[in-house]
Short mmCIF file of C-alpha atoms and ligand atoms in Angstrom, two decimals:
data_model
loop_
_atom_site.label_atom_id
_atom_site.label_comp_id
_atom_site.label_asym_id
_atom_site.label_seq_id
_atom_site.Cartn_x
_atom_site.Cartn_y
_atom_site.Cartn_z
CA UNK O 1 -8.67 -21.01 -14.39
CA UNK O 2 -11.97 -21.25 -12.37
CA UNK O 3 -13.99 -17.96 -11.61
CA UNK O 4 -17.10 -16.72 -9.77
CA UNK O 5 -20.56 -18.03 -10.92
CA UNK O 6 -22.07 -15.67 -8.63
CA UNK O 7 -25.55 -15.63 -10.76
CA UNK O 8 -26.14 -18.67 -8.32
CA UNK O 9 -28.11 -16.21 -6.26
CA UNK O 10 -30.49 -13.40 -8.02
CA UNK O 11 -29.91 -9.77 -8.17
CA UNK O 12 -32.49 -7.51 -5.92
CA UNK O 13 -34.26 -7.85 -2.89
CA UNK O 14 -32.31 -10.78 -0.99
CA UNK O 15 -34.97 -12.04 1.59
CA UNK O 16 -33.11 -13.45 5.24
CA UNK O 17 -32.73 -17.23 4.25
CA UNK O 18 -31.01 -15.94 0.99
CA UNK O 19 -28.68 -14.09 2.77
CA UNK O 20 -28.43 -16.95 5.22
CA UNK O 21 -27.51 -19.35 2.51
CA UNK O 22 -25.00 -16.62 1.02
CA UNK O 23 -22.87 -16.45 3.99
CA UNK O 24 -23.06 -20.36 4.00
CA UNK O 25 -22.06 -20.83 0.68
CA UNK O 26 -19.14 -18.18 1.57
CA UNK O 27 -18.20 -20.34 4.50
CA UNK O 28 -18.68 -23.92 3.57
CA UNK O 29 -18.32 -24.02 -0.16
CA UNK O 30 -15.44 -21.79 -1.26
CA UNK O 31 -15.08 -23.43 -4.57
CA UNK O 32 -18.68 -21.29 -5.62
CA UNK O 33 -16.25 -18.18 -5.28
CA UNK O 34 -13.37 -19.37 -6.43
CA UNK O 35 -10.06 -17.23 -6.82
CA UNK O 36 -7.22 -17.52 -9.08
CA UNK O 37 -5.31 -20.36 -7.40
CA UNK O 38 -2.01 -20.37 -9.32
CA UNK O 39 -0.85 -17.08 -8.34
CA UNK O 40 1.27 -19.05 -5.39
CA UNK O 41 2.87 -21.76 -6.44
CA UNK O 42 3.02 -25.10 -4.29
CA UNK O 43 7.20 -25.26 -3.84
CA UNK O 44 6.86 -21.51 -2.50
CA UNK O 45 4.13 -22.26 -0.04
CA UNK O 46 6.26 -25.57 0.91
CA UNK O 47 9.47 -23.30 1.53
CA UNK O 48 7.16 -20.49 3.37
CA UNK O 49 5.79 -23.63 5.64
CA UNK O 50 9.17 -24.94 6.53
CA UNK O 51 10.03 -21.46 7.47
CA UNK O 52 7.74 -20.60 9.76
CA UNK O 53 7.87 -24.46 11.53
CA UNK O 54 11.29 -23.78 12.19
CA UNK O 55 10.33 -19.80 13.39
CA UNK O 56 9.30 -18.50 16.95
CA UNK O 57 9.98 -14.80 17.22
CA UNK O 58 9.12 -13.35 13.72
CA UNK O 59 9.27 -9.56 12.64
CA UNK O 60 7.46 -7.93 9.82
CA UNK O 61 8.05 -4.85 8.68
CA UNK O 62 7.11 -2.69 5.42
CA UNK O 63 8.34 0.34 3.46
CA UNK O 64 9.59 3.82 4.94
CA UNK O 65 6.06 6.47 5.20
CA UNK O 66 4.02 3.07 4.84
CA UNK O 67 0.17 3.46 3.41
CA UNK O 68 -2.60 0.94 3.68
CA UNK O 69 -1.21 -1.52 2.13
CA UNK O 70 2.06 -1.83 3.98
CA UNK O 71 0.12 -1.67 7.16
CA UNK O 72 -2.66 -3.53 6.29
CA UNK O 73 -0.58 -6.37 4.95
CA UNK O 74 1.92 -6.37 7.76
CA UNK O 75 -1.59 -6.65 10.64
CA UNK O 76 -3.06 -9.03 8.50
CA UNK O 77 -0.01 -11.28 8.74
CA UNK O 78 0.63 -10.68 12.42
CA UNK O 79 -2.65 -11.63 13.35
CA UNK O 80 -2.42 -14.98 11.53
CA UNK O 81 0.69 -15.64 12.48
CA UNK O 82 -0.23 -14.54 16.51
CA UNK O 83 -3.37 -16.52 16.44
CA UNK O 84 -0.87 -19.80 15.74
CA UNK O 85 1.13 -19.21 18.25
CA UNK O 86 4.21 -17.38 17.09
CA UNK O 87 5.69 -14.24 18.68
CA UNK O 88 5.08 -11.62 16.07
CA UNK O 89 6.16 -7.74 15.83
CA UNK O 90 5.02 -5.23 13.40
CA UNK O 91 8.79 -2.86 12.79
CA UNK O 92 7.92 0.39 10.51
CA UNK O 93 10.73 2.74 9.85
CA UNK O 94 8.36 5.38 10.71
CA UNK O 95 4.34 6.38 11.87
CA UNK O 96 1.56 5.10 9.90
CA UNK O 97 -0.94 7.84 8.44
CA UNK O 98 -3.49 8.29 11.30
CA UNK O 99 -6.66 7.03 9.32
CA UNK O 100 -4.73 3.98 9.66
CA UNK O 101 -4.82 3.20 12.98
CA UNK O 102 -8.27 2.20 13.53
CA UNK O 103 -6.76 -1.33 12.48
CA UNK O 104 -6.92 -3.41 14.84
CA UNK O 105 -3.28 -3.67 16.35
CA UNK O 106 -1.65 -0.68 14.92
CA UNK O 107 -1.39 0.63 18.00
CA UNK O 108 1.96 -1.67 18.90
CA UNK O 109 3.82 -1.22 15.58
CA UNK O 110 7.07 -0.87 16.66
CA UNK O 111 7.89 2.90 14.79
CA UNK O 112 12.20 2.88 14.41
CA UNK O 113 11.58 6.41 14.53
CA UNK O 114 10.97 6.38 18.15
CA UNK O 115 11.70 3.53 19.48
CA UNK O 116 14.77 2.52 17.22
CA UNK O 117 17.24 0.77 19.27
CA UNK O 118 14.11 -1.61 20.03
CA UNK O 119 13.30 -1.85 16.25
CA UNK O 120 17.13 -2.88 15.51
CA UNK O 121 16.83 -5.76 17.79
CA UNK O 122 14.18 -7.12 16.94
CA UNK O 123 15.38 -6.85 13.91
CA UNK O 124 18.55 -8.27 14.48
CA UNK O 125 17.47 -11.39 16.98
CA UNK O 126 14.33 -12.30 14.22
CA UNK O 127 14.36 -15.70 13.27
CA UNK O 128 12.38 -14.82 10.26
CA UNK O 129 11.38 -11.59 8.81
CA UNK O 130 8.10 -11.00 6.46
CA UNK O 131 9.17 -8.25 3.92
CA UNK O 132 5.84 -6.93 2.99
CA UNK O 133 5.30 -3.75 0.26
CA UNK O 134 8.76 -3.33 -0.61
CA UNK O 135 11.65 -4.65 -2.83
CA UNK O 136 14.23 -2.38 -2.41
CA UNK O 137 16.51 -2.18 1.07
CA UNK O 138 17.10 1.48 0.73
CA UNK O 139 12.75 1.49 0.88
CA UNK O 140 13.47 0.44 4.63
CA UNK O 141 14.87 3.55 4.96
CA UNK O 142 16.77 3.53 8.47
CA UNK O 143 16.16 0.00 9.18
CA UNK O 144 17.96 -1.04 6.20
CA UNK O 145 21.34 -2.02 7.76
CA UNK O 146 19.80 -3.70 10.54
CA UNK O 147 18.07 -5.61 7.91
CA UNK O 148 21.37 -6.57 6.26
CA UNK O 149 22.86 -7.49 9.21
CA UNK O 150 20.06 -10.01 9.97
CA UNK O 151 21.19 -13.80 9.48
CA UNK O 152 17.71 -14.91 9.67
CA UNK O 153 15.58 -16.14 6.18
CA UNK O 154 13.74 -13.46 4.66
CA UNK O 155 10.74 -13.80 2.77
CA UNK O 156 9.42 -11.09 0.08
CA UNK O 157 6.15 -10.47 -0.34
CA UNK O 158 5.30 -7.15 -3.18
CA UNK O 159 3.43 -6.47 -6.19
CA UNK O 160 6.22 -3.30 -7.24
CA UNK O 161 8.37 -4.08 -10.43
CA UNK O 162 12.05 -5.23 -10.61
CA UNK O 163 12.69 -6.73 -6.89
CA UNK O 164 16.70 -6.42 -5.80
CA UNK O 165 17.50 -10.36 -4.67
CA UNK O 166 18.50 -10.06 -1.17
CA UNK O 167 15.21 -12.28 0.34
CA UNK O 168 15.47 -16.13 0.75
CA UNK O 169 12.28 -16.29 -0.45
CA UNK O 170 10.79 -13.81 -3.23
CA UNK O 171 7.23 -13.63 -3.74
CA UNK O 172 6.94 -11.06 -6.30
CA UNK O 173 3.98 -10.11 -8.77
CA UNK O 174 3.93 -6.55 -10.57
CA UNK O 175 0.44 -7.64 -12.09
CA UNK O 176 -1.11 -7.68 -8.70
CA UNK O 177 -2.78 -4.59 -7.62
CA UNK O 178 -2.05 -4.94 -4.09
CA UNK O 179 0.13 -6.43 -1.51
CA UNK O 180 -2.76 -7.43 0.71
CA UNK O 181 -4.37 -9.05 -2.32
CA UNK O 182 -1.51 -11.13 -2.71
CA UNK O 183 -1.02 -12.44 0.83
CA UNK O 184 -4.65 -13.40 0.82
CA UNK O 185 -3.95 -15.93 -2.00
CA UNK O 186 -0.81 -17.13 -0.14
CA UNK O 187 -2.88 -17.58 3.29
CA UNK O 188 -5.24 -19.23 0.95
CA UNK O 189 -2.50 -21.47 -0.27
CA UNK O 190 -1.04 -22.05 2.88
CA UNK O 191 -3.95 -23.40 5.07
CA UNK O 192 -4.28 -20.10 6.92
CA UNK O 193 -7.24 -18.22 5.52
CA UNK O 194 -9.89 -19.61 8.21
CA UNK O 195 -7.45 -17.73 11.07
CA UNK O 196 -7.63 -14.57 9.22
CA UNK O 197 -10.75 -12.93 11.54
CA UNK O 198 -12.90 -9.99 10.46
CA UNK O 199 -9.82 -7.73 12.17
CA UNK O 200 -7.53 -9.42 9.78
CA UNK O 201 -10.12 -9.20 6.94
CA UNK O 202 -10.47 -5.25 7.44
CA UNK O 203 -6.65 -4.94 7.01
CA UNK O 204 -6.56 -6.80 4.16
CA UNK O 205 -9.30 -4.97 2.58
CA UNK O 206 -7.76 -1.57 3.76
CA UNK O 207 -4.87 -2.31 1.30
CA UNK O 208 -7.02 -3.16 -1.45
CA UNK O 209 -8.77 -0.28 -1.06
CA UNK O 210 -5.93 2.26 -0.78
CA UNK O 211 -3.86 0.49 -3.78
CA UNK O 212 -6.40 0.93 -6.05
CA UNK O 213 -7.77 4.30 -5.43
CA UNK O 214 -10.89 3.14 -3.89
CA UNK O 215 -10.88 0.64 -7.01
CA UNK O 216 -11.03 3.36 -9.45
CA UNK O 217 -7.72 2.48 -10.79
CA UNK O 218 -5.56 -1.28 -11.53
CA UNK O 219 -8.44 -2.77 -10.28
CA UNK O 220 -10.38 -4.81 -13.00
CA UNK O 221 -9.00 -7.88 -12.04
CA UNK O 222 -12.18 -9.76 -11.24
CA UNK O 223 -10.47 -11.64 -9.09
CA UNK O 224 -9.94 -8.73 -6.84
CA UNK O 225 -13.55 -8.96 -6.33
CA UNK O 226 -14.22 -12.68 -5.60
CA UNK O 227 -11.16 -12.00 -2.75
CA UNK O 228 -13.70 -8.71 -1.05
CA UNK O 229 -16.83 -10.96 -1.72
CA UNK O 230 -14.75 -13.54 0.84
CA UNK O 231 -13.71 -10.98 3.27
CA UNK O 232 -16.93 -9.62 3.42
CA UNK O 233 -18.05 -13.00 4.30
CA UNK O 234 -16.05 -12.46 7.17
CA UNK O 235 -18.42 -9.50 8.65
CA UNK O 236 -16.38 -6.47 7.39
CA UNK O 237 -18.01 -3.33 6.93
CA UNK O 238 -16.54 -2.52 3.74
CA UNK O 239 -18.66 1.09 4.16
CA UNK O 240 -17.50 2.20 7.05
CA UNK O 241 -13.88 1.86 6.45
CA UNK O 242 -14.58 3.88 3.20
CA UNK O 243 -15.26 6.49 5.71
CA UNK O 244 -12.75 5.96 7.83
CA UNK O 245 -10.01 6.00 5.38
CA UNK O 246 -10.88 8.23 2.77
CA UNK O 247 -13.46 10.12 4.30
CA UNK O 248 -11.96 11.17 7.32
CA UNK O 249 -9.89 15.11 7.19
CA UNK O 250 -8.03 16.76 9.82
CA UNK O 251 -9.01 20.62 9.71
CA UNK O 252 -5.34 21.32 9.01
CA UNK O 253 -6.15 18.68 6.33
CA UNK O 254 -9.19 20.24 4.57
CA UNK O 255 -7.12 23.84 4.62
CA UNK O 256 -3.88 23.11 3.78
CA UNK O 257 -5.21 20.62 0.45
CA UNK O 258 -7.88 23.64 -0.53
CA UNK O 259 -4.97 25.99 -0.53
CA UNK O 260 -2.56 23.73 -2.15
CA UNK O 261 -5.09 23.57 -4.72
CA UNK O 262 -6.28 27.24 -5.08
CA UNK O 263 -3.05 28.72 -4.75
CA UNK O 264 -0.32 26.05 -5.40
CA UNK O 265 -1.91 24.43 -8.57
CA UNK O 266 -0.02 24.63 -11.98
CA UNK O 267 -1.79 23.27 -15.33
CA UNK O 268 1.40 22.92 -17.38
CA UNK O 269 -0.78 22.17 -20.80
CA UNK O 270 2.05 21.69 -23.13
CA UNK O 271 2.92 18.30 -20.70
CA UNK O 272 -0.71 17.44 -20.00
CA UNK O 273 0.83 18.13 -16.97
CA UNK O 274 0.10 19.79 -13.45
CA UNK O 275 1.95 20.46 -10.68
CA UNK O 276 1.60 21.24 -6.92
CA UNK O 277 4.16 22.25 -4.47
CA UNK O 278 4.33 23.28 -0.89
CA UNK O 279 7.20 25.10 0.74
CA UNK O 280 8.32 24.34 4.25
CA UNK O 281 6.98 27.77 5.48
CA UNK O 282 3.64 26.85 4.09
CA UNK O 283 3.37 23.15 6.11
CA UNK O 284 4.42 25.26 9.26
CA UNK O 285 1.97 27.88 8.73
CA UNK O 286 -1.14 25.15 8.34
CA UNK O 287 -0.27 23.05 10.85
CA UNK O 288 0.73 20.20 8.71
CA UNK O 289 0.52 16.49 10.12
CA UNK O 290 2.18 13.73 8.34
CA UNK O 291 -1.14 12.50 6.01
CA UNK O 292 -2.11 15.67 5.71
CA UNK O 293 -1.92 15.68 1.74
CA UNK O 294 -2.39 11.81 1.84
CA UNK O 295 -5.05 12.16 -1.88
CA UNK O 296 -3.98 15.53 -2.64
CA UNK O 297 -1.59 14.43 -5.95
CA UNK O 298 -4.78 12.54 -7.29
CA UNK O 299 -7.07 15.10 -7.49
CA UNK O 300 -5.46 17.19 -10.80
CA UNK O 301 -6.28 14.03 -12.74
CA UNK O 302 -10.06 15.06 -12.57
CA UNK O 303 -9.27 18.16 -14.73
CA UNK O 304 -9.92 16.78 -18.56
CA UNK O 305 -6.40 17.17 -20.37
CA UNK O 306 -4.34 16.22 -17.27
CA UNK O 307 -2.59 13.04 -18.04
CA UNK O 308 -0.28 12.95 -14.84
CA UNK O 309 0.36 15.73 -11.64
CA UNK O 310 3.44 16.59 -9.81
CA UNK O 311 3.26 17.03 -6.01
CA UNK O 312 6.36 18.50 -4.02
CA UNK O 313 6.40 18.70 -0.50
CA UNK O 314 9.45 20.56 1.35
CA UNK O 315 10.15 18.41 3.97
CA UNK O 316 12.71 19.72 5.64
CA UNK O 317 15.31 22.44 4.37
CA UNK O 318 17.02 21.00 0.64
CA UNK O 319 14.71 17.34 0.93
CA UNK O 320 11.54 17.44 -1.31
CA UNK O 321 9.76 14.70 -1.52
CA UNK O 322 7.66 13.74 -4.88
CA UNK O 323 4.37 12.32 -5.51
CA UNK O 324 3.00 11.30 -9.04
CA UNK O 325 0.03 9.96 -10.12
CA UNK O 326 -0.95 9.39 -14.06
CA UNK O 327 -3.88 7.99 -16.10
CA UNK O 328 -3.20 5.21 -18.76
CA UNK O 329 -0.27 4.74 -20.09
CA UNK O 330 2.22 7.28 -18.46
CA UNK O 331 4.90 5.66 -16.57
CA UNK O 332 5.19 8.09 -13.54
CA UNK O 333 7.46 5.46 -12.10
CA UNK O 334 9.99 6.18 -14.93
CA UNK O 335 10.05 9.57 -14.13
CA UNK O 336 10.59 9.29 -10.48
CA UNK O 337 13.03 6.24 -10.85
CA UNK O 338 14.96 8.17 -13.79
CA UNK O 339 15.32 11.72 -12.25
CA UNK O 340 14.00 11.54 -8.40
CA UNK O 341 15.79 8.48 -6.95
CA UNK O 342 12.59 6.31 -6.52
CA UNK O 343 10.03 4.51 -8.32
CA UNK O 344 6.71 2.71 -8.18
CA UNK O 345 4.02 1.61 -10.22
CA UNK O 346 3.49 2.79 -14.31
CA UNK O 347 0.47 5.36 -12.30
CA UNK O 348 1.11 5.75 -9.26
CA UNK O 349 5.32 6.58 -8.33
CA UNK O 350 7.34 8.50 -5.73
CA UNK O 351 10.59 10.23 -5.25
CA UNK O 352 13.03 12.95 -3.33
CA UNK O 353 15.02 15.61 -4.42
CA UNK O 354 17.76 17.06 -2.29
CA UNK O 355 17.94 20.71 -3.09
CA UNK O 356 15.53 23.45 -2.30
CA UNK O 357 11.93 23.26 -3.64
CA UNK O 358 12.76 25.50 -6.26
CA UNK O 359 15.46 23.62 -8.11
CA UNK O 360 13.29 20.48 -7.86
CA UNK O 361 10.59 22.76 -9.36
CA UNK O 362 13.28 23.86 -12.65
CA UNK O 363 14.53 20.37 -12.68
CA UNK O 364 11.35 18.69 -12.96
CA UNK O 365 10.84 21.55 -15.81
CA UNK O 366 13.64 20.71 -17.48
CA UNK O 367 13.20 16.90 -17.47
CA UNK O 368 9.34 17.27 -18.55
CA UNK O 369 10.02 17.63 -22.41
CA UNK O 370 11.36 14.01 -22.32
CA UNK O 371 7.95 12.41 -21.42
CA UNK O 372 6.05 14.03 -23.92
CA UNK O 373 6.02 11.24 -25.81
CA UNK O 374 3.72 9.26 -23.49
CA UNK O 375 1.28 11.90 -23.22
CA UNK O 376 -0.83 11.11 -26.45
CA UNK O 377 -2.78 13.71 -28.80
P1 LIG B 1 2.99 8.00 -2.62
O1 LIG B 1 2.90 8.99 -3.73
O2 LIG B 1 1.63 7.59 -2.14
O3 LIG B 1 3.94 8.40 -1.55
O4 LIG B 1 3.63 6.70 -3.27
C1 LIG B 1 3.03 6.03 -4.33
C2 LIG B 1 3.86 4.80 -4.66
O5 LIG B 1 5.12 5.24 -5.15
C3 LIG B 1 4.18 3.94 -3.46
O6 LIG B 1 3.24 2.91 -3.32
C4 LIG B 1 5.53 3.39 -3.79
O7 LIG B 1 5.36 2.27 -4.60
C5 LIG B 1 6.16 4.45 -4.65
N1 LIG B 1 7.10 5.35 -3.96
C6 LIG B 1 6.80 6.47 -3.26
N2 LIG B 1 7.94 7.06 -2.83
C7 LIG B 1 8.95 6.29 -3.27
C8 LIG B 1 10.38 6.38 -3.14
O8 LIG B 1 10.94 7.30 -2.53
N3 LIG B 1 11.12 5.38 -3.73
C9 LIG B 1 10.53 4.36 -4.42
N4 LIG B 1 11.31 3.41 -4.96
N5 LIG B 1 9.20 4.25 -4.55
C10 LIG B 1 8.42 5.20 -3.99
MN1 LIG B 2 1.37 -1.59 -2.31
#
């Protein structure tokens, strides 16, 4: 496998015709950065061209409360797929986070939650569909049976463990930290990365981003990096969407996170545990916007001793739904797939519990014992 020799060009000041010859070197001579090329496989990207040859109106769509990497991925590929020519519509089962939708785009996702007899048939009269973030129907959430009822081809594209087979195509790899970092090696393979533009790039660098914690967690793949030193070629301001994504609170944001964690905080130290929760009452009473406590579960793992945190949200009356996030080798998504109906990644996972926030609370207490054994000393 070939990788970066990116000691081509010296650390420090970089005078103009050094960065001249950079972004020429990005442009013209890929192989100097050059990615892990067999993470697509030639017979897929064959199947994936026939596909979309034979395609005209094409819908993607992504998991139920999507993140950046369901949206990014799912603009990214629209874009591409728009700038050849094809009629392309986003289809969410429901609103991205607003931090999101500064992408370029976002503002004609088709959301099923408003619009849904629009979504169906889109769904429905799709000649192909891009599955992007997801392996599980039941993660499409209301748009699940008008994705069974779709004759079309499917085609899978997700980095989350043990896929269900109901896609034509299955592009699935658990060892990639992202879905956007994955489609960027199949545009690669396809033919397709010189239509991704610096819109597309920022999408696909928004996912990154938000899959990896900012890159503080699955992220030392260096390949991960050659892929942002090639978007970056493509003018993105890798800063400022840093600030726009992570650094960017509503007010009801800010107070409803400071109480969560002031008030709402458990340190559970016989689990290495902590736990947050938030009644209904309490959402109402700050105002709460979906996105609100986007970060909120990851912020326990600061506290030394804290191997994974807990965060229940009262959705509605008797639905809680459950956020976990872990460092090393706790399997948060064996927890959430074992006693919360969901799943995930081994540190980042998600769930629901029907039943009032306080039985999810003694459930999860009663459960807890049983993952001790991943904790460590
Ligand atoms: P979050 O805590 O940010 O909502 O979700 C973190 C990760 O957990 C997601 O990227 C997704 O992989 C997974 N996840 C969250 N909620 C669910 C769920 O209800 N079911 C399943 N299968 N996975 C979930
Ligand atoms: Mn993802």
């Amino acid at each position: 496998m070939e990788r970066a020799n990116i000691t081509l060009f010296p650390r420090g000041r970089v005078t103009m015709n050094q960065k001249k010859l950079r972004t020429f070197v990005f442009h013209f001579c890929p192989g100097v950065l050059s990615m892990d090329n067999s993470i697509i496989d030639g017979s897929t990207a064959t199947r994936i061209h026939s596909l979309l040859y034979k395609a005209e109106k094409i819908v993607i769509t992504c998991h139920v409360s999507p993140d950046g990497d369901a949206i990014g991925s799912s603009l990214a590929l629209s874009q591409v797929l728009k700038a050849m020519g094809k009629h392309v519509h986003v289809v969410t089962p429901d609103t991205p986070p607003r931090p999101l939708m500064f992408l370029k785009d976002a503002d004609r996702i088709v959301v099923a939650s408003r619009w849904t007899d629009k979504a169906r048939t889109l769904i429905k009269s799709a000649d192909l569909i891009f599955c992007l973030d997801f392996n599980s129907l039941a993660r499409l959430d209301r748009l699940a049976d008008a994705m069974r009822e779709a004759e079309c081809p499917k085609v899978m594209i997700d980095h989350h463990l043990e896929p269900e087979d109901w896609a034509t195509v299955i592009i699935s790899r658990p060892d990639m930290s992202s879905t956007c970092v994955l489609l960027y090696h199949l545009l690669v393979r396809l033919g397709f990365e010189s239509r991704l533009d610096k819109d597309g790039a920022e999408c696909i660098y928004t996912g990154m981003m938000t899959d990896t914690g900012h890159f503080t967690y699955n992220s030392n793949d260096p390949d991960i990096y050659i892929v942002i030193a090639r978007l970056m070629s493509k003018g993105i301001d890798k800063n400022e969407i840093y600030r726009r994504v992570f650094n960017t609170h509503s007010l009801s944001s800010i107070r409803i996170s400071s109480y969560a964690l002031y008030r709402k905080m458990q340190i559970l130290p016989e689990h290495k545990a902590a736990l947050i929760t938030l009644t209904g009452d309490e959402l109402k009473e700050f105002g709460y916007e979906k996105g609100d406590t986007e970060g909120l579960v990851n912020v326990p793992l600061s506290i030394p001793g804290v191997v994974y945190s807990v965060f229940m949200r009262e959705d509605e009356p008797d639905y809680v739904k459950i956020s976990t996030r872990s460092v090393g080798e706790f399997p948060v998504n064996k927890l959430c797939e074992r006693y919360f109906s969901g799943g995930g990644h081994l540190n980042a996972a998600g769930g629901e519990y029907h039943g009032s926030l306080s039985q999810a609370v003694s459930f999860y207490l009663s459960v807890a014992a049983e993952f001790d054994s991943y904790i460590g000393d």
